[in-house]
């Protein structure tokens, strides 16, 4: 059996812009299905909003997103979740950081930490908090 965990981000009208931005950062395949495409628009102004969207990168990156309909309650909260991106090298993480940081609020600058040669945290222009770091083996001894 194989299982994949993919963050599914909820927005209120910004899902397409967020997915396009993540695609520009991580590359790969972008899929956007609108409410109109799915014949699922509750109101005319929601026709162009995202019913299903995803970015799947060749490097293993995956994220899904949609626009929460106006008829459904939505509160993103302050720190309801973080999206964690772990890479193999500091150079790989620095390159992603540089692109993801555009228009973002830096929470913790990218740099060495006690547990990783490169670690940083930022809130992107859509309010999603990202943690980027280099994965290292954990020695519990």
Coordinates of N, CA and C in Angstrom, one line a residue:
X1 N 0.8 -1.2 0.0 CA 0.0 0.0 0.0 C 0.9 1.2 0.0
X2 N 0.4 2.3 -0.7 CA 1.1 3.5 -0.8 C 0.2 4.6 -0.4
X3 N 0.6 5.6 0.4 CA -0.2 6.7 0.8 C 0.6 8.0 0.5
X4 N -0.1 9.0 0.0 CA 0.5 10.3 -0.2 C -0.3 11.3 0.6
X5 N 0.3 12.2 1.3 CA -0.3 13.3 2.0 C -0.1 14.6 1.2
X6 N -1.2 15.3 0.9 CA -1.1 16.5 0.1 C -1.8 17.6 0.9
X7 N -1.2 18.7 1.1 CA -1.9 19.8 1.7 C -3.0 20.3 0.8
X8 N -4.2 20.5 1.3 CA -5.3 21.1 0.5 C -5.7 22.4 1.2
X9 N -5.4 23.5 0.4 CA -5.5 24.9 0.9 C -6.9 25.4 0.5
X10 N -7.5 26.1 1.4 CA -8.9 26.7 1.2 C -8.7 28.2 1.1
X11 N -9.4 28.8 0.1 CA -9.3 30.2 -0.1 C -10.7 30.8 -0.3
X12 N -10.8 32.1 -0.3 CA -12.1 32.7 -0.6 C -11.8 33.6 -1.8
X13 N -11.7 33.0 -3.0 CA -11.6 33.7 -4.2 C -10.1 33.9 -4.7
X14 N -9.1 33.4 -4.0 CA -7.7 33.6 -4.4 C -7.1 32.3 -4.8
X15 N -7.8 31.2 -4.9 CA -7.2 29.9 -5.2 C -6.4 29.9 -6.5
X16 N -7.0 30.4 -7.6 CA -6.3 30.4 -8.9 C -5.0 31.1 -8.8
X17 N -5.0 32.3 -8.2 CA -3.8 33.1 -8.1 C -2.8 32.4 -7.2
X18 N -3.2 31.8 -6.2 CA -2.3 31.0 -5.3 C -1.7 29.8 -6.0
X19 N -2.5 29.1 -6.7 CA -2.0 27.9 -7.5 C -1.0 28.3 -8.6
X20 N -1.4 29.4 -9.3 CA -0.4 29.9 -10.3 C 0.9 30.4 -9.7
X21 N 0.8 31.0 -8.5 CA 2.0 31.4 -7.9 C 2.9 30.2 -7.5
X22 N 2.2 29.2 -6.8 CA 3.0 28.0 -6.4 C 3.5 27.2 -7.6
X23 N 2.8 27.3 -8.7 CA 3.3 26.7 -10.0 C 4.6 27.4 -10.4
X24 N 4.6 28.7 -10.3 CA 5.8 29.5 -10.7 C 7.0 29.2 -9.8
X25 N 6.7 28.9 -8.6 CA 7.8 28.6 -7.6 C 8.3 27.2 -7.8
X26 N 7.4 26.2 -7.8 CA 7.8 24.8 -7.8 C 7.8 24.1 -9.1
X27 N 7.2 24.7 -10.2 CA 7.1 24.1 -11.5 C 6.1 22.9 -11.5
X28 N 6.2 22.1 -12.5 CA 5.3 20.9 -12.6 C 4.1 21.2 -13.4
X29 N 3.0 20.4 -13.0 CA 1.8 20.5 -13.7 C 0.7 21.2 -12.9
X30 N 0.1 22.2 -13.5 CA -1.0 23.0 -12.9 C -2.3 22.5 -13.5
X31 N -3.3 22.2 -12.6 CA -4.6 21.9 -13.0 C -5.6 22.8 -12.3
X32 N -6.5 23.5 -13.0 CA -7.5 24.3 -12.4 C -8.8 24.0 -13.1
X33 N -9.8 23.5 -12.3 CA -11.1 23.3 -12.7 C -12.0 24.3 -12.0
X34 N -12.7 25.1 -12.8 CA -13.6 26.2 -12.2 C -14.9 25.6 -11.9
X35 N -15.7 26.4 -11.1 CA -17.1 26.0 -10.8 C -17.9 25.9 -12.1
X36 N -17.6 26.8 -13.1 CA -18.3 26.7 -14.4 C -17.9 25.4 -15.1
X37 N -16.6 25.1 -15.1 CA -16.2 23.8 -15.8 C -16.9 22.6 -15.2
X38 N -17.1 22.6 -13.9 CA -17.7 21.5 -13.2 C -19.3 21.6 -13.1
X39 N -19.8 22.7 -13.7 CA -21.3 23.0 -13.6 C -21.7 23.0 -12.2
X40 N -20.9 23.7 -11.3 CA -21.2 23.7 -9.9 C -21.3 25.1 -9.3
X41 N -21.4 26.1 -10.1 CA -21.4 27.5 -9.6 C -22.7 27.7 -8.8
X42 N -22.6 28.1 -7.6 CA -23.8 28.4 -6.8 C -24.4 29.8 -7.2
X43 N -23.5 30.7 -7.5 CA -23.9 32.0 -8.0 C -23.1 32.4 -9.2
X44 N -23.6 33.3 -10.1 CA -22.8 33.6 -11.3 C -21.4 34.2 -11.0
X45 N -21.3 34.9 -9.9 CA -20.0 35.5 -9.6 C -19.0 34.5 -9.1
X46 N -19.4 33.3 -8.8 CA -18.5 32.2 -8.4 C -18.1 31.3 -9.5
X47 N -18.6 31.5 -10.7 CA -18.4 30.6 -11.9 C -16.9 30.5 -12.2
X48 N -16.1 31.5 -12.1 CA -14.7 31.5 -12.4 C -13.8 31.0 -11.3
X49 N -14.4 30.8 -10.1 CA -13.6 30.4 -8.9 C -13.3 28.9 -9.1
X50 N -12.3 28.5 -8.3 CA -11.7 27.1 -8.4 C -12.5 26.1 -7.6
X51 N -13.0 25.1 -8.3 CA -13.7 24.0 -7.7 C -12.7 22.9 -7.3
X52 N -11.6 22.7 -8.1 CA -10.6 21.8 -7.9 C -9.3 22.3 -8.5
X53 N -8.2 22.4 -7.8 CA -7.0 22.8 -8.3 C -5.8 22.1 -7.7
X54 N -4.8 21.9 -8.4 CA -3.6 21.3 -7.9 C -2.3 21.6 -8.7
X55 N -1.2 21.5 -8.0 CA 0.1 21.6 -8.6 C 0.9 20.4 -8.2
X56 N 1.4 19.7 -9.2 CA 2.2 18.5 -8.9 C 3.5 18.7 -9.6
X57 N 4.6 18.8 -8.8 CA 5.9 19.0 -9.4 C 6.7 17.7 -9.6
X58 N 7.6 17.7 -10.5 CA 8.4 16.5 -10.8 C 9.3 16.1 -9.6
X59 N 9.5 17.1 -8.7 CA 10.4 16.9 -7.6 C 9.6 16.4 -6.4
X60 N 8.3 16.0 -6.5 CA 7.6 15.5 -5.4 C 6.6 16.5 -4.8
X61 N 6.8 17.8 -5.1 CA 5.9 18.8 -4.5 C 4.5 18.6 -4.9
X62 N 3.5 18.7 -4.0 CA 2.1 18.6 -4.3 C 1.3 19.5 -3.4
X63 N 0.4 20.2 -4.0 CA -0.6 21.0 -3.2 C -1.9 21.1 -4.0
X64 N -3.0 21.1 -3.2 CA -4.3 21.2 -3.8 C -5.0 22.5 -3.2
X65 N -5.9 23.0 -3.9 CA -6.6 24.2 -3.4 C -8.0 24.4 -4.1
X66 N -8.9 25.1 -3.4 CA -10.1 25.5 -4.0 C -10.6 26.7 -3.3
X67 N -11.7 27.3 -3.9 CA -12.3 28.5 -3.3 C -13.5 28.0 -2.6
X68 N -13.6 28.4 -1.3 CA -14.7 28.0 -0.5 C -15.9 28.8 -0.9
X69 N -17.1 28.2 -1.3 CA -18.2 28.9 -1.7 C -18.7 29.9 -0.6
X70 N -19.3 31.0 -1.1 CA -19.9 32.0 -0.1 C -20.9 31.4 0.8
X71 N -21.6 30.4 0.4 CA -22.6 29.7 1.3 C -22.0 28.9 2.4
X72 N -20.7 28.8 2.4 CA -20.0 27.9 3.4 C -19.2 28.8 4.3
X73 N -19.2 28.7 5.6 CA -18.4 29.4 6.5 C -16.9 29.2 6.3
X74 N -16.1 30.2 6.4 CA -14.7 30.1 6.2 C -13.9 31.1 7.1
X75 N -12.9 30.6 7.8 CA -12.1 31.4 8.6 C -10.7 30.7 8.6
X76 N -9.8 31.4 7.9 CA -8.4 30.8 7.7 C -7.7 30.7 9.0
X77 N -7.9 31.6 9.9 CA -7.2 31.6 11.2 C -5.8 32.2 11.0
X78 N -5.1 32.3 12.2 CA -3.8 32.9 12.1 C -2.7 31.8 11.8
X79 N -2.7 30.7 12.6 CA -1.7 29.7 12.4 C -2.4 28.3 12.4
X80 N -3.5 28.1 11.6 CA -4.2 26.9 11.6 C -3.3 25.7 11.1
X81 N -2.3 26.0 10.2 CA -1.5 25.0 9.7 C -0.2 25.7 9.1
X82 N 0.8 24.9 8.9 CA 2.0 25.3 8.1 C 2.1 24.3 7.0
X83 N 2.6 24.8 5.9 CA 3.0 23.8 4.8 C 4.5 23.7 4.9
X84 N 5.0 22.5 5.0 CA 6.4 22.2 5.2 C 7.0 21.7 3.9
X85 N 8.1 22.3 3.4 CA 8.8 21.8 2.2 C 10.2 21.5 2.7
X86 N 10.5 20.2 2.5 CA 11.8 19.7 2.9 C 12.6 19.3 1.7
X87 N 13.9 19.8 1.6 CA 14.7 19.5 0.5 C 16.0 18.7 1.0
X88 N 16.8 18.4 0.0 CA 18.0 17.6 0.3 C 19.2 18.5 0.5
X89 N 19.2 19.7 -0.1 CA 20.4 20.6 0.1 C 19.9 22.0 0.4
X90 N 20.9 22.8 1.0 CA 20.6 24.2 1.3 C 20.4 25.0 0.0
X91 N 21.1 24.7 -1.0 CA 21.0 25.4 -2.3 C 19.6 25.2 -2.9
X92 N 19.1 24.0 -2.8 CA 17.7 23.7 -3.3 C 16.7 24.5 -2.5
X93 N 16.8 24.5 -1.2 CA 15.8 25.2 -0.4 C 16.0 26.7 -0.6
X94 N 17.2 27.2 -0.7 CA 17.4 28.7 -1.0 C 16.8 29.1 -2.3
X95 N 16.9 28.3 -3.3 CA 16.3 28.6 -4.6 C 14.7 28.7 -4.5
X96 N 14.1 27.8 -3.8 CA 12.7 27.8 -3.6 C 12.3 29.0 -2.7
X97 N 13.0 29.2 -1.7 CA 12.8 30.3 -0.8 C 12.8 31.6 -1.5
X98 N 13.8 31.8 -2.4 CA 13.9 33.1 -3.1 C 12.6 33.4 -4.0
X99 N 12.1 32.3 -4.6 CA 10.9 32.5 -5.4 C 9.6 32.6 -4.5
X100 N 9.5 31.8 -3.5 CA 8.3 31.8 -2.6 C 8.2 33.1 -1.8
X101 N 9.4 33.7 -1.5 CA 9.4 34.9 -0.6 C 8.9 36.1 -1.3
X102 N 8.8 36.1 -2.6 CA 8.3 37.3 -3.4 C 6.9 37.7 -2.9
X103 N 6.8 38.9 -2.3 CA 5.5 39.4 -1.8 C 5.1 38.8 -0.5
X104 N 6.0 38.1 0.2 CA 5.7 37.4 1.4 C 6.2 38.2 2.6
X105 N 5.7 37.8 3.8 CA 6.1 38.4 5.1 C 7.1 37.3 5.7
X106 N 8.3 37.7 5.9 CA 9.3 36.7 6.5 C 9.0 36.7 8.0
X107 N 8.8 35.4 8.5 CA 8.6 35.2 9.9 C 9.9 34.9 10.6
X108 N 10.7 34.0 9.9 CA 12.0 33.7 10.3 C 12.9 33.6 9.1
X109 N 14.0 34.4 9.0 CA 14.9 34.4 7.9 C 15.4 33.0 7.6
X110 N 15.6 32.7 6.3 CA 16.3 31.4 6.0 C 17.7 31.4 6.4
X111 N 18.1 30.4 7.1 CA 19.5 30.3 7.6 C 19.7 29.1 8.4
X112 N 20.9 28.8 8.8 CA 21.2 27.6 9.7 C 20.4 27.7 11.0
X113 N 20.0 26.5 11.4 CA 19.3 26.4 12.7 C 19.9 25.3 13.5
X114 N 19.4 25.1 14.7 CA 20.0 24.0 15.6 C 19.7 22.6 15.0
X115 N 18.7 22.5 14.1 CA 18.3 21.2 13.6 C 18.4 21.1 12.1
X116 N 18.9 22.1 11.4 CA 18.9 22.0 10.0 C 19.9 23.0 9.4
X117 N 20.7 22.6 8.4 CA 21.6 23.6 7.8 C 20.9 24.8 7.1
X118 N 19.6 24.7 6.8 CA 18.8 25.8 6.3 C 17.4 25.6 6.7
X119 N 16.9 26.7 7.4 CA 15.5 26.7 7.9 C 15.0 28.1 7.8
X120 N 13.7 28.2 7.3 CA 13.1 29.5 7.3 C 11.6 29.4 7.3
X121 N 10.9 30.5 7.7 CA 9.4 30.5 7.8 C 8.9 31.8 7.2
X122 N 7.9 31.7 6.4 CA 7.3 32.9 5.9 C 5.8 32.7 5.7
X123 N 5.1 33.9 5.6 CA 3.7 33.9 5.2 C 3.6 34.5 3.9
X124 N 3.1 33.7 2.9 CA 3.0 34.2 1.5 C 1.9 35.2 1.4
X125 N 1.8 35.8 0.2 CA 0.9 36.9 -0.1 C -0.6 36.4 0.1
X126 N -0.8 35.1 0.2 CA -2.2 34.6 0.4 C -2.5 34.2 1.8
X127 N -1.5 34.5 2.7 CA -1.7 34.2 4.2 C -1.3 32.8 4.5
X128 N -0.8 32.0 3.6 CA -0.4 30.6 3.9 C 1.1 30.7 4.5
X129 N 1.2 30.0 5.7 CA 2.5 30.0 6.3 C 3.3 28.7 5.8
X130 N 4.5 29.0 5.4 CA 5.4 28.0 4.8 C 6.6 27.8 5.7
X131 N 7.1 26.6 5.9 CA 8.3 26.3 6.6 C 9.2 25.5 5.6
X132 N 10.3 26.1 5.3 CA 11.3 25.4 4.3 C 12.5 25.0 5.1
X133 N 13.0 23.8 4.9 CA 14.2 23.4 5.6 C 14.9 22.2 4.8
X134 N 16.1 21.9 5.2 CA 16.8 20.8 4.7 C 16.6 19.6 5.7
X135 N 16.1 18.5 5.1 CA 15.8 17.4 6.0 C 17.2 16.7 6.4
X136 N 17.3 16.4 7.7 CA 18.5 15.8 8.2 C 18.0 14.6 9.0
X137 N 18.9 13.6 9.1 CA 18.5 12.4 9.8 C 18.5 12.7 11.3
X138 N 17.5 12.2 12.0 CA 17.3 12.5 13.4 C 18.0 11.3 14.2
X139 N 18.8 11.7 15.1 CA 19.5 10.7 16.0 C 18.9 10.9 17.4
X140 N 18.0 10.1 17.8 CA 17.4 10.2 19.1 C 18.3 9.7 20.3
X141 N 19.5 9.3 20.0 CA 20.4 8.8 21.0 C 20.9 9.8 22.0

